[in-house]
Short mmCIF file of C-alpha atoms in Angstrom, two decimals:
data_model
loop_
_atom_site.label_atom_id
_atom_site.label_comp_id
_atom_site.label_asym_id
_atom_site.label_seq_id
_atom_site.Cartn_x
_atom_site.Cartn_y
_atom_site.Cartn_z
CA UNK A 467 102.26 83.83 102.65
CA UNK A 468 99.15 83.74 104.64
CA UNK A 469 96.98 80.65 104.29
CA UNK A 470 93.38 82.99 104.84
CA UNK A 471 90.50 81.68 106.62
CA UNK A 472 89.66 85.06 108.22
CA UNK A 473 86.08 84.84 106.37
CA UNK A 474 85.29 81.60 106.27
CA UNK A 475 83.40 79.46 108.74
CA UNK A 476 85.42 76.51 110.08
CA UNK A 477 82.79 74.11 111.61
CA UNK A 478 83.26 71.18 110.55
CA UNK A 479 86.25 68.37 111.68
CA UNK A 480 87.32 67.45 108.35
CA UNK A 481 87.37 71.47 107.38
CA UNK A 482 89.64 71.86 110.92
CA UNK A 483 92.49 69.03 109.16
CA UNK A 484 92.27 70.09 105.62
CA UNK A 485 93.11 73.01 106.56
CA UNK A 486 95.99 72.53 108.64
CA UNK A 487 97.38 70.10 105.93
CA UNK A 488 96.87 72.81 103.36
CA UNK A 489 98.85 75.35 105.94
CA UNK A 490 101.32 72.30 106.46
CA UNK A 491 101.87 72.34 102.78
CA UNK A 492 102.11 75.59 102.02
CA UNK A 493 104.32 75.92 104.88
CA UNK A 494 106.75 73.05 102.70
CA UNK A 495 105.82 74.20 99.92
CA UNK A 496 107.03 78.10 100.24
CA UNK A 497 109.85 77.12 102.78
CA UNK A 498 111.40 75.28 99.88
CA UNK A 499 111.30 78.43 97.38
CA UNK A 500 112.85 80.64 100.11
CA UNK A 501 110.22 82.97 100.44
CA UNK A 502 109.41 84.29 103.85
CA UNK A 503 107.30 86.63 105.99
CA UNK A 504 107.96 88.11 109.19
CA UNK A 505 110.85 85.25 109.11
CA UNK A 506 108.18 82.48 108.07
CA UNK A 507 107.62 80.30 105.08
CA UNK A 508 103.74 80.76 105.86
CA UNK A 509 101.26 81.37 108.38
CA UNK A 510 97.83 79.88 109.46
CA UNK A 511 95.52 82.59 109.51
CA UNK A 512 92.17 82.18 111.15
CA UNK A 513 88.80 83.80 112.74
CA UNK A 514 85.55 83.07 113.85
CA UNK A 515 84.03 83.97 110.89
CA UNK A 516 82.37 87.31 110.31
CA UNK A 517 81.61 87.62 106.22
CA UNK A 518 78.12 85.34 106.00
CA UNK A 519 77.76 86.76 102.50
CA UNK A 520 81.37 85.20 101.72
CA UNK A 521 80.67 81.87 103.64
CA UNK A 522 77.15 81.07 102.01
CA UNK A 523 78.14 82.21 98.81
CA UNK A 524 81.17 79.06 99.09
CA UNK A 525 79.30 76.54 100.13
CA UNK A 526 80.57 77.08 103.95
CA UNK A 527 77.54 76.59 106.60
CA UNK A 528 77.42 79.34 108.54
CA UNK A 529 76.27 78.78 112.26
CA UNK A 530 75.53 81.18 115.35
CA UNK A 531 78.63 83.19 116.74
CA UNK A 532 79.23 80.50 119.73
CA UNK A 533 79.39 77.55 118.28
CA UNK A 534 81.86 79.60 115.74
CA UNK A 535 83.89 80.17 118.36
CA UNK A 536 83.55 76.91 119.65
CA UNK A 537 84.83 75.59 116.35
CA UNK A 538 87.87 78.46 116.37
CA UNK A 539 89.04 77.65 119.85
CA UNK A 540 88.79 73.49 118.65
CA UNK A 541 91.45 74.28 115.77
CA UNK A 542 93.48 76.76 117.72
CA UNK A 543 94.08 73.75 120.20
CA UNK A 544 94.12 71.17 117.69
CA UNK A 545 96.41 72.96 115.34
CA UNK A 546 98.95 73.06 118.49
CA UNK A 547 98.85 69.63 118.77
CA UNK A 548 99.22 68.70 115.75
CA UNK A 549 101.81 70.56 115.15
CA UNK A 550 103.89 70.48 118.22
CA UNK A 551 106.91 67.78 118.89
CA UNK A 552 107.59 67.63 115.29
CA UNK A 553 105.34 64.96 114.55
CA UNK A 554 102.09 65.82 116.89
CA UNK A 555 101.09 64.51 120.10
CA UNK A 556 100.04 61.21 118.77
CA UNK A 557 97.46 61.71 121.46
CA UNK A 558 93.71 61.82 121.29
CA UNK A 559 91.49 65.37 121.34
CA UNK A 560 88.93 66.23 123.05
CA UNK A 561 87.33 69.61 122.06
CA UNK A 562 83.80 71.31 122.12
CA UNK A 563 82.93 70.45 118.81
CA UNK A 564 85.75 67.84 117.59
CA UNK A 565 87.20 64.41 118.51
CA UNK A 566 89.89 62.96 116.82
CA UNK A 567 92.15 59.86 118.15
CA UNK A 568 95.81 60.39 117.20
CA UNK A 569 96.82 63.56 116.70
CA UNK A 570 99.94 63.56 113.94
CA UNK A 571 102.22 65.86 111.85
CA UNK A 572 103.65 64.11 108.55
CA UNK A 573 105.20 65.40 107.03
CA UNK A 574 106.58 68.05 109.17
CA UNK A 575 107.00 71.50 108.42
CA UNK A 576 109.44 73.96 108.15
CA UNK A 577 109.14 76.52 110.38
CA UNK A 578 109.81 75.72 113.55
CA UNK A 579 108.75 75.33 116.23
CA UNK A 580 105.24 74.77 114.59
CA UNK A 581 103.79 77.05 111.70
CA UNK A 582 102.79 80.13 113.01
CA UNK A 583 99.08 80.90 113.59
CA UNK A 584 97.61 84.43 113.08
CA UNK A 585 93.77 84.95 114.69
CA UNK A 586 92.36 87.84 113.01
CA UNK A 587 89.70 89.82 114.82
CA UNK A 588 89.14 92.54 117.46
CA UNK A 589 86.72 90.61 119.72
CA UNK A 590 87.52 91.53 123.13
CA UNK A 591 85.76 89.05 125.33
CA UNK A 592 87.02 85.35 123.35
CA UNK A 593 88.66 86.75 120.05
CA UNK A 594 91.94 88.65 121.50
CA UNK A 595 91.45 85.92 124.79
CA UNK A 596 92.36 83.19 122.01
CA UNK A 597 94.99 85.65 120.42
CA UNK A 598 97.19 85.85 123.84
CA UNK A 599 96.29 82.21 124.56
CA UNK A 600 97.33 80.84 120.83
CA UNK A 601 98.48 82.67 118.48
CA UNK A 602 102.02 84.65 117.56
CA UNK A 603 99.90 87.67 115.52
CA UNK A 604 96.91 88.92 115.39
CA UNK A 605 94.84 91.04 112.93
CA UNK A 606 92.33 93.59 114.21
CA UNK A 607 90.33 94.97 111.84
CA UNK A 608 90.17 99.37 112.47
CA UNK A 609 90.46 102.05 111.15
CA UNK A 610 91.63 105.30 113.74
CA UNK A 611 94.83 104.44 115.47
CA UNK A 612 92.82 105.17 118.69
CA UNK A 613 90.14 102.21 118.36
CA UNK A 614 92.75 99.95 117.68
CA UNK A 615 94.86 100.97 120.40
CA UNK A 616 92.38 100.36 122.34
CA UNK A 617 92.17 96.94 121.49
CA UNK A 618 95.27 96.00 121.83
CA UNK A 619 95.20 97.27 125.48
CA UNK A 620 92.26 94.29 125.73
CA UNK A 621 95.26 92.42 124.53
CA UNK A 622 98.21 93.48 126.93
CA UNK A 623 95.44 92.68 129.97
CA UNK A 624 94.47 89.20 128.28
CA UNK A 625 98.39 88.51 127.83
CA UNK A 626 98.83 89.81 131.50
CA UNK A 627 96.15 87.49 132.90
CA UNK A 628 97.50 84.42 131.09
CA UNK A 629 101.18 84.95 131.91
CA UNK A 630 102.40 85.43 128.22
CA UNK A 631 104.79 88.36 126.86
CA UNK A 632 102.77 90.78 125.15
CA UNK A 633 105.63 91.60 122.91
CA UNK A 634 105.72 88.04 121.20
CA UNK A 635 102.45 88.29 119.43
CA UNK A 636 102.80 89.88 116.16
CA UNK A 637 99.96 93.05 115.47
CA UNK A 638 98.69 93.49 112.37
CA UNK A 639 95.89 96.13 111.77
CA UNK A 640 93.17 95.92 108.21
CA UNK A 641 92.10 99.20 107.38
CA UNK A 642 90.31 100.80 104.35
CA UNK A 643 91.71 103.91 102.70
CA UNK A 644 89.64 105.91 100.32
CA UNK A 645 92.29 107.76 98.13
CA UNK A 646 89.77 110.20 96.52
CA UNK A 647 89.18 111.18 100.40
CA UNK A 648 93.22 110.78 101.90
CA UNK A 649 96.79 110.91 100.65
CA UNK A 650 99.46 107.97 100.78
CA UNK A 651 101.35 110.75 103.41
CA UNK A 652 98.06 111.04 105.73
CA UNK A 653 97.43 107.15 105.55
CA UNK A 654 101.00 106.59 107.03
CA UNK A 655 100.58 109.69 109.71
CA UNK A 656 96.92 108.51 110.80
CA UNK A 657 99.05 104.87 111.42
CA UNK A 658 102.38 105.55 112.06
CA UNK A 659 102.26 106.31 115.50
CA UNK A 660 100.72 102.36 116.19
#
């Protein structure tokens, strides 16, 4: 269960913690049913935001790319904090965009150590930076095996530069496939080799 946020525009504070209450919840909520995926109850998916067409047309305000990724990194570092040491830092944040003065995590969730987060995007200056700095998966959006490849090269270096494992972050790859253009077989040659 992915709680998705891939397309949306987080920007403001109080969209940053109902979120990671809803992912809390869902985390509970699933964990109790004994449903899992990749050996989760749920995950916290996230992005800078990329659909405006999707944001706008929910009510989400949409502002330039920086300050989107200002928000992103905010609840990448908030979302660690709140859900780290079982029942948050108690501490007060500081980001670019948000301030908050006790940081805490109750009820606690299931998976442990913290729910995992999933950053979806192929960015390779800031997106996959965040991915090897934050997150246990990442989705990059692609659709030859060699483009995204390539990105997750921009990965291994970011990982390399920051001192983290490559092989603990989770890949994920969204595609299209046109079935009036390519078979179920060629779909699973084009990516099998990834």
């Amino acid at each position: 269960v992915l709680v998705r946020v891939l397309g949306l525009g987080v920007n403001t504070a109080t969209q940053i913690v109902t979120l990671a209450i809803a992912a809390l919840g869902l985390n509970l909520l699933v964990g109790f049913t004994g449903l899992t995926s990749f050996g989760h109850s749920a995950w916290f998916g996230i992005g800078a935001a990329w659909n405006v067409h999707e944001s706008k047309g929910l009510g989400f305000a949409f502002p330039p790319l920086r300050e989107r990724f200002e928000w992103l990194e905010d609840t990448l570092r908030m979302a660690h904090e709140m859900w780290s040491g079982g029942s948050g830092t108690h501490e007060a944040f500081e980001g670019q965009r948000v301030t908050a003065t006790h940081l805490i995590n109750s009820p606690q969730a299931i998976s442990r150590p913290r729910i995992p987060i999933l950053v979806g995007g192929g960015g390779e200056q800031k997106t996959l930076r965040l991915v090897a700095q934050y997150a246990d998966a990442c989705n990059i959006f692609g659709r030859s095996p060699e483009f995204v490849r390539g990105k997750l090269d921009v990965l291994r270096g970011h990982c390399e530069r920051l001192g983290r494992p490559y092989d603990e972050i989770d890949r994920t790859v969204l595609t299209s496939i046109d079935p009036d253009v390519e078979s179920a077989d060629a779909v699973v040659e084009r990516f099998g080799g990834l």
